[in-house]
Short mmCIF file of C-alpha atoms and ligand atoms in Angstrom, two decimals:
data_model
loop_
_atom_site.label_atom_id
_atom_site.label_comp_id
_atom_site.label_asym_id
_atom_site.label_seq_id
_atom_site.Cartn_x
_atom_site.Cartn_y
_atom_site.Cartn_z
CA MET A 7 16.88 14.93 14.57
CA LYS A 8 16.21 16.87 11.39
CA THR A 9 14.28 15.80 8.30
CA VAL A 10 14.85 18.14 5.36
CA LEU A 11 12.22 18.35 2.60
CA SER A 12 12.02 20.70 -0.35
CA GLY A 13 9.78 22.05 -3.04
CA LYS A 14 11.16 23.62 -6.21
CA LYS A 15 13.57 25.73 -4.12
CA ASN A 16 11.93 26.22 -0.76
CA GLU A 17 13.37 24.01 2.01
CA VAL A 18 11.46 22.91 5.10
CA ILE A 19 13.22 21.40 8.12
CA ILE A 20 11.23 19.17 10.45
CA ASN A 21 13.18 19.27 13.69
CA THR A 22 12.46 17.16 16.76
CA GLU A 23 13.37 20.25 18.80
CA GLY A 24 10.53 22.13 17.10
CA PRO A 25 8.86 24.35 16.05
CA VAL A 26 5.92 22.25 14.84
CA ILE A 27 5.64 21.83 11.07
CA ILE A 28 2.11 21.65 9.64
CA ILE A 29 1.26 19.24 6.82
CA GLY A 30 -1.99 20.52 5.28
CA GLU A 31 -4.59 17.72 5.01
CA CYS A 32 -7.24 19.33 2.83
CA ILE A 33 -6.31 17.88 -0.57
CA ASN A 34 -8.20 14.71 0.28
CA PRO A 35 -11.44 13.44 -1.27
CA THR A 36 -12.85 12.36 2.13
CA ARG A 37 -16.19 14.20 2.29
CA ARG A 38 -15.07 16.64 -0.39
CA LYS A 39 -17.38 15.83 -3.26
CA LYS A 40 -16.26 18.92 -5.13
CA LEU A 41 -12.66 17.71 -5.22
CA VAL A 42 -13.74 14.41 -6.75
CA SER A 43 -16.08 15.98 -9.31
CA THR A 44 -13.63 18.69 -10.45
CA LEU A 45 -10.72 16.25 -10.75
CA GLN A 46 -12.91 13.85 -12.72
CA GLU A 47 -13.52 16.68 -15.19
CA GLY A 48 -9.77 17.32 -15.42
CA ASN A 49 -10.29 20.70 -13.73
CA PHE A 50 -7.49 21.59 -11.29
CA GLU A 51 -8.73 25.02 -10.16
CA TYR A 52 -10.32 23.71 -6.95
CA VAL A 53 -7.27 21.66 -5.94
CA LEU A 54 -5.13 24.78 -6.49
CA GLU A 55 -7.56 26.82 -4.40
CA LEU A 56 -7.34 24.26 -1.56
CA ALA A 57 -3.55 24.50 -1.78
CA GLY A 58 -3.54 28.32 -1.76
CA ASN A 59 -5.88 28.54 1.22
CA GLN A 60 -3.73 26.14 3.23
CA ILE A 61 -0.53 28.00 2.35
CA ASP A 62 -2.18 31.26 3.46
CA ALA A 63 -3.07 29.52 6.73
CA MET A 64 0.65 28.63 7.19
CA ALA A 65 0.81 25.04 5.98
CA ASP A 66 4.52 24.15 5.58
CA ILE A 67 3.93 21.00 3.51
CA LEU A 68 0.86 19.83 1.55
CA ASP A 69 -0.52 16.31 1.74
CA VAL A 70 -1.79 15.28 -1.70
CA ASN A 71 -4.38 12.51 -1.77
CA VAL A 72 -6.45 12.14 -4.94
CA GLY A 73 -7.50 8.52 -4.46
CA PHE A 74 -11.17 7.69 -4.83
CA PRO A 75 -13.04 4.73 -6.29
CA GLY A 76 -12.86 4.58 -10.05
CA VAL A 77 -9.92 6.95 -10.46
CA ASP A 78 -6.63 6.05 -12.09
CA ASP A 79 -4.30 7.68 -9.59
CA VAL A 80 -1.24 6.46 -11.51
CA LYS A 81 -2.25 9.21 -13.95
CA LEU A 82 -3.99 11.66 -11.65
CA LEU A 83 -1.42 11.91 -8.83
CA PRO A 84 1.50 13.00 -11.07
CA GLU A 85 -0.77 15.40 -12.98
CA THR A 86 -1.94 16.99 -9.71
CA VAL A 87 1.67 17.28 -8.53
CA LYS A 88 2.62 19.08 -11.74
CA GLN A 89 -0.28 21.50 -11.45
CA LEU A 90 0.52 22.26 -7.79
CA GLN A 91 4.22 22.80 -8.45
CA ASN A 92 3.48 25.02 -11.44
CA ARG A 93 1.83 27.47 -9.09
CA TYR A 94 3.36 26.93 -5.64
CA ASP A 95 6.80 26.24 -4.17
CA ILE A 96 6.09 24.01 -1.18
CA PRO A 97 7.22 20.46 -0.32
CA LEU A 98 4.62 17.75 -0.98
CA CYS A 99 3.53 14.68 0.96
CA LEU A 100 2.29 12.09 -1.55
CA ASP A 101 -0.59 10.20 0.07
CA SER A 102 -1.54 6.95 -1.65
CA PRO A 103 -1.55 3.24 -0.82
CA ASN A 104 -0.62 2.57 -4.46
CA SER A 105 3.17 2.41 -4.90
CA ARG A 106 2.79 2.72 -8.68
CA ALA A 107 0.97 6.04 -8.28
CA ILE A 108 3.65 7.22 -5.85
CA GLU A 109 6.43 6.23 -8.23
CA ALA A 110 4.71 7.95 -11.16
CA ALA A 111 4.44 11.13 -9.07
CA LEU A 112 8.07 10.91 -7.92
CA LYS A 113 9.13 10.90 -11.58
CA VAL A 114 7.70 14.41 -12.04
CA VAL A 115 8.02 15.98 -8.59
CA LEU A 116 10.61 18.72 -8.03
CA GLY A 117 12.59 18.67 -4.79
CA LYS A 118 12.47 16.13 -2.00
CA CYS A 119 9.06 14.95 -0.87
CA LEU A 120 7.52 12.73 1.73
CA ILE A 121 5.88 9.40 0.85
CA ASN A 122 2.68 8.73 2.82
CA SER A 123 3.01 5.90 3.68
CA VAL A 124 4.74 2.59 4.29
CA ASN A 125 3.67 0.21 7.06
CA GLY A 126 5.20 -2.85 8.70
CA GLU A 127 3.57 -5.37 6.32
CA GLU A 128 6.17 -7.21 4.26
CA LYS A 129 4.36 -6.30 1.07
CA SER A 130 4.32 -2.59 1.95
CA MET A 131 8.00 -2.42 2.96
CA ASN A 132 9.04 -4.37 -0.14
CA SER A 133 7.18 -2.06 -2.49
CA PHE A 134 7.75 1.39 -0.91
CA LEU A 135 11.24 1.32 0.62
CA PRO A 136 13.17 0.69 -2.64
CA VAL A 137 11.13 3.48 -4.30
CA ALA A 138 11.95 5.92 -1.48
CA LYS A 139 15.63 4.98 -1.75
CA GLU A 140 15.69 5.37 -5.54
CA TYR A 141 14.09 8.83 -5.54
CA GLY A 142 15.75 10.08 -2.33
CA SER A 143 12.41 10.68 -0.60
CA ALA A 144 11.56 10.68 3.06
CA ILE A 145 8.83 8.31 4.20
CA ILE A 146 6.05 8.10 6.78
CA ALA A 147 6.04 4.76 8.63
CA LEU A 148 2.67 3.64 10.01
CA THR A 149 2.93 1.52 13.16
CA MET A 150 0.80 -1.38 11.93
CA ASP A 151 1.82 -4.63 10.24
CA ASP A 152 0.67 -8.03 8.96
CA GLU A 153 -1.08 -8.63 12.29
CA GLY A 154 -3.12 -5.43 11.91
CA ILE A 155 -3.41 -2.62 14.45
CA THR A 156 -2.32 -3.29 18.02
CA HIS A 157 -3.51 -1.30 21.03
CA ASP A 158 -0.25 -1.87 22.89
CA PRO A 159 2.09 1.17 22.64
CA PHE A 160 5.17 -1.07 23.09
CA LYS A 161 4.12 -3.20 20.13
CA ARG A 162 3.60 -0.06 18.04
CA LEU A 163 7.11 1.03 19.02
CA ALA A 164 8.46 -2.40 17.97
CA ILE A 165 6.81 -2.02 14.55
CA ALA A 166 8.32 1.46 14.18
CA GLU A 167 11.75 0.00 14.97
CA LYS A 168 11.24 -2.82 12.47
CA ILE A 169 10.39 -0.41 9.64
CA LEU A 170 13.20 1.96 10.61
CA ASN A 171 15.78 -0.86 10.59
CA ARG A 172 14.53 -2.15 7.25
CA ALA A 173 14.63 1.36 5.79
CA VAL A 174 18.20 1.93 6.97
CA ARG A 175 19.24 -1.42 5.46
CA THR A 176 17.65 -0.32 2.19
CA GLY A 177 19.91 2.75 2.24
CA ILE A 178 17.41 5.33 3.52
CA ARG A 179 18.73 7.70 6.16
CA GLU A 180 17.34 7.32 9.67
CA GLU A 181 16.18 10.93 9.75
CA ASP A 182 14.16 10.36 6.58
CA VAL A 183 11.79 7.98 8.37
CA ILE A 184 8.96 9.83 10.11
CA ILE A 185 6.86 7.69 12.42
CA ASP A 186 3.04 7.72 12.53
CA PRO A 187 1.81 6.32 15.88
CA LEU A 188 -1.75 5.92 14.44
CA ALA A 189 -4.41 8.32 15.62
CA MET A 190 -7.81 6.63 15.62
CA ALA A 191 -11.40 7.70 16.25
CA ILE A 192 -12.12 8.14 19.95
CA SER A 193 -15.82 7.55 19.27
CA ALA A 194 -14.96 3.92 18.47
CA ASP A 195 -12.55 3.33 21.39
CA PRO A 196 -12.38 5.43 24.58
CA GLN A 197 -8.67 4.62 25.07
CA ALA A 198 -7.67 5.35 21.46
CA CYS A 199 -6.07 8.73 22.14
CA MET A 200 -4.23 7.57 25.26
CA VAL A 201 -2.70 4.68 23.31
CA THR A 202 -1.52 7.15 20.65
CA LEU A 203 -0.10 9.58 23.22
CA GLU A 204 1.81 6.76 24.98
CA THR A 205 3.14 5.58 21.61
CA ILE A 206 4.32 9.10 20.74
CA LYS A 207 6.13 9.37 24.07
CA LEU A 208 7.87 6.01 23.60
CA ILE A 209 8.95 6.77 20.04
CA HIS A 210 10.20 10.20 21.05
CA GLU A 211 12.24 8.76 23.94
CA LYS A 212 13.53 5.55 22.36
CA LEU A 213 13.97 6.47 18.68
CA GLY A 214 14.18 10.26 18.75
CA SER A 215 12.39 10.36 15.39
CA ASN A 216 10.17 12.98 13.90
CA ILE A 217 6.53 12.05 14.44
CA THR A 218 3.40 12.77 12.40
CA GLN A 219 -0.27 11.82 12.73
CA GLY A 220 -3.58 12.49 11.06
CA ALA A 221 -4.78 14.86 13.74
CA SER A 222 -8.39 15.08 12.53
CA ASN A 223 -8.93 11.30 12.62
CA ILE A 224 -9.69 11.23 16.33
CA SER A 225 -12.87 13.28 16.09
CA PHE A 226 -14.71 11.33 13.38
CA GLY A 227 -18.35 10.82 14.33
CA LEU A 228 -18.44 13.45 17.11
CA PRO A 229 -19.64 17.06 17.37
CA SER A 230 -17.27 19.96 18.10
CA ARG A 231 -14.52 18.29 16.11
CA GLU A 232 -12.29 21.34 16.04
CA MET A 233 -12.11 21.55 19.83
CA LEU A 234 -11.32 17.84 20.16
CA ASN A 235 -8.65 18.06 17.49
CA ILE A 236 -7.01 21.04 19.20
CA ALA A 237 -7.05 19.47 22.68
CA PHE A 238 -5.45 16.30 21.32
CA MET A 239 -2.94 18.21 19.21
CA VAL A 240 -1.63 20.15 22.19
CA LEU A 241 -1.17 16.99 24.27
CA ALA A 242 0.46 15.18 21.34
CA ILE A 243 2.93 18.03 20.73
CA ARG A 244 3.94 17.89 24.39
CA ALA A 245 4.53 14.13 23.99
CA GLY A 246 6.73 14.53 20.88
CA LEU A 247 4.55 15.08 17.80
CA THR A 248 6.49 17.29 15.36
CA CYS A 249 4.62 17.37 12.03
CA PRO A 250 0.85 16.75 12.23
CA ILE A 251 -1.29 16.27 9.14
CA ALA A 252 -4.09 18.70 9.90
CA ASN A 253 -6.31 21.48 8.58
CA PRO A 254 -4.11 24.60 8.98
CA GLU A 255 -7.11 26.91 8.87
CA LYS A 256 -8.34 25.27 12.07
CA ILE A 257 -5.12 24.33 13.85
CA THR A 258 -2.35 26.88 13.24
CA SER A 259 -3.40 29.24 16.08
CA ALA A 260 -3.23 26.43 18.62
CA VAL A 261 0.07 25.17 17.21
CA ARG A 262 1.66 28.63 17.41
CA ALA A 263 0.36 29.09 20.96
CA THR A 264 1.76 25.70 22.00
CA ASP A 265 5.19 26.40 20.48
CA LEU A 266 5.30 29.74 22.31
CA ILE A 267 4.41 28.11 25.62
CA LEU A 268 7.05 25.42 25.08
CA GLY A 269 9.77 28.08 24.70
CA ARG A 270 10.27 27.53 20.96
CA ASP A 271 9.22 30.94 19.71
CA ASP A 272 11.59 33.69 20.82
CA PHE A 273 9.87 37.04 21.40
CA ALA A 274 6.60 35.42 20.21
CA MET A 275 7.61 36.27 16.64
CA ARG A 276 5.80 33.39 14.93
CA PHE A 277 2.79 33.65 17.23
CA VAL A 278 2.32 37.35 16.49
CA GLU A 279 3.08 36.95 12.79
CA HIS A 280 0.28 34.40 12.51
CA TYR A 281 -2.09 36.56 14.57
CA GLU A 282 -1.43 39.54 12.27
CA SER A 283 -2.00 37.41 9.17
CA THR A 284 -5.42 36.28 10.39
CA LYS A 285 -6.44 39.80 11.43
CA GLN A 286 -6.04 41.15 7.89
CA ASN A 287 -8.60 38.69 6.51
N1 THG B 316 -1.82 9.23 8.86
C1 THG B 316 -1.19 9.46 7.69
N2 THG B 316 -1.82 9.96 6.62
C2 THG B 316 -3.14 10.22 6.66
C3 THG B 316 -3.85 10.01 7.86
C4 THG B 316 -3.15 9.49 8.97
N3 THG B 316 -3.80 10.72 5.57
C5 THG B 316 -5.23 10.83 5.56
C6 THG B 316 -5.77 11.17 6.94
N4 THG B 316 -5.20 10.31 7.92
C7 THG B 316 -5.45 12.60 7.28
N5 THG B 316 -6.20 13.48 6.47
C8 THG B 316 -7.50 13.87 6.76
C9 THG B 316 -8.14 14.64 5.83
C10 THG B 316 -9.42 15.12 6.10
C11 THG B 316 -10.04 14.80 7.29
C12 THG B 316 -9.40 14.01 8.20
C13 THG B 316 -8.12 13.55 7.95
C14 THG B 316 -11.38 15.32 7.64
N6 THG B 316 -12.05 16.00 6.73
C15 THG B 316 -13.35 16.63 7.02
C16 THG B 316 -14.41 15.62 7.34
O1 THG B 316 -14.28 14.45 7.02
O2 THG B 316 -15.39 16.01 7.94
C17 THG B 316 -13.78 17.46 5.85
C18 THG B 316 -12.88 18.59 5.50
C19 THG B 316 -12.75 19.69 6.50
O3 THG B 316 -13.74 20.10 7.14
O4 THG B 316 -11.63 20.23 6.62
O5 THG B 316 -11.82 15.18 8.74
O6 THG B 316 -3.70 9.27 10.06
N7 THG B 316 0.13 9.19 7.64
#
């Protein structure tokens, strides 16, 4: 299955057959005080620098999250989108729980972007799905609903199916729904990663959808986060993950190595290209 996204001109195809597409996570105020302070001053240089660094590290898509307490993201999200698209031609993944902020950003965005995210709650589906349909966007579907987060992979699959069916009835194409199996901190629950891996496998087999996840979530609260994130990423790709939200500066080497090993990189072209690009720096 193929999900096509675009920037101003540049098209990116997320294909369940691979190779893995990287959604850069770094435009996110979590633990980035400087992002909050610069945006509060109306200064976009740092957000542009975060974008440029991730593009250099081979991000294919950029997640854009500018939500923090006290900010009016109905204003800030579209302004950030404009600034990013003034300088770079890359598809965007608009990351906000506020459907009004998403809609305001969709009014100014060029190309076809990804909405991050809808979940199985009635309120969420009712507010995000019509917006995605109206603006022709693809959407990330989180496998949680009005009953919260379940630890049963079959129930997560059922929620994915529910959102997918509702989206299709709203007029959104099946391939424009990317499923998020929910990656949670392993420090809080020893089985958290196994539940996610089982969910990925089920969704891959039963729905054949493209699959994303916040790949750095699992390592919150632990040392050696990079190593944990990489180990989990490799296993998740094998299970069916196709477009992780991750830090490309930390993860691209492992992603290229995994694609090569899985027979998705003829003559190691992408692997070597990435190696050469890191050597020059
Ligand atoms: N699913 C979907 N969207 C998501 C998530 C998800 N969006 C947000 C989040 N989870 C993914 N993004 C991040 C961004 C940053 C970090 C983790 C997940 C992170 N940052 C470092 C920290 O907190 O220590 C700081 C920055 C860094 O060192 O790079 O870990 O699950 N659909």
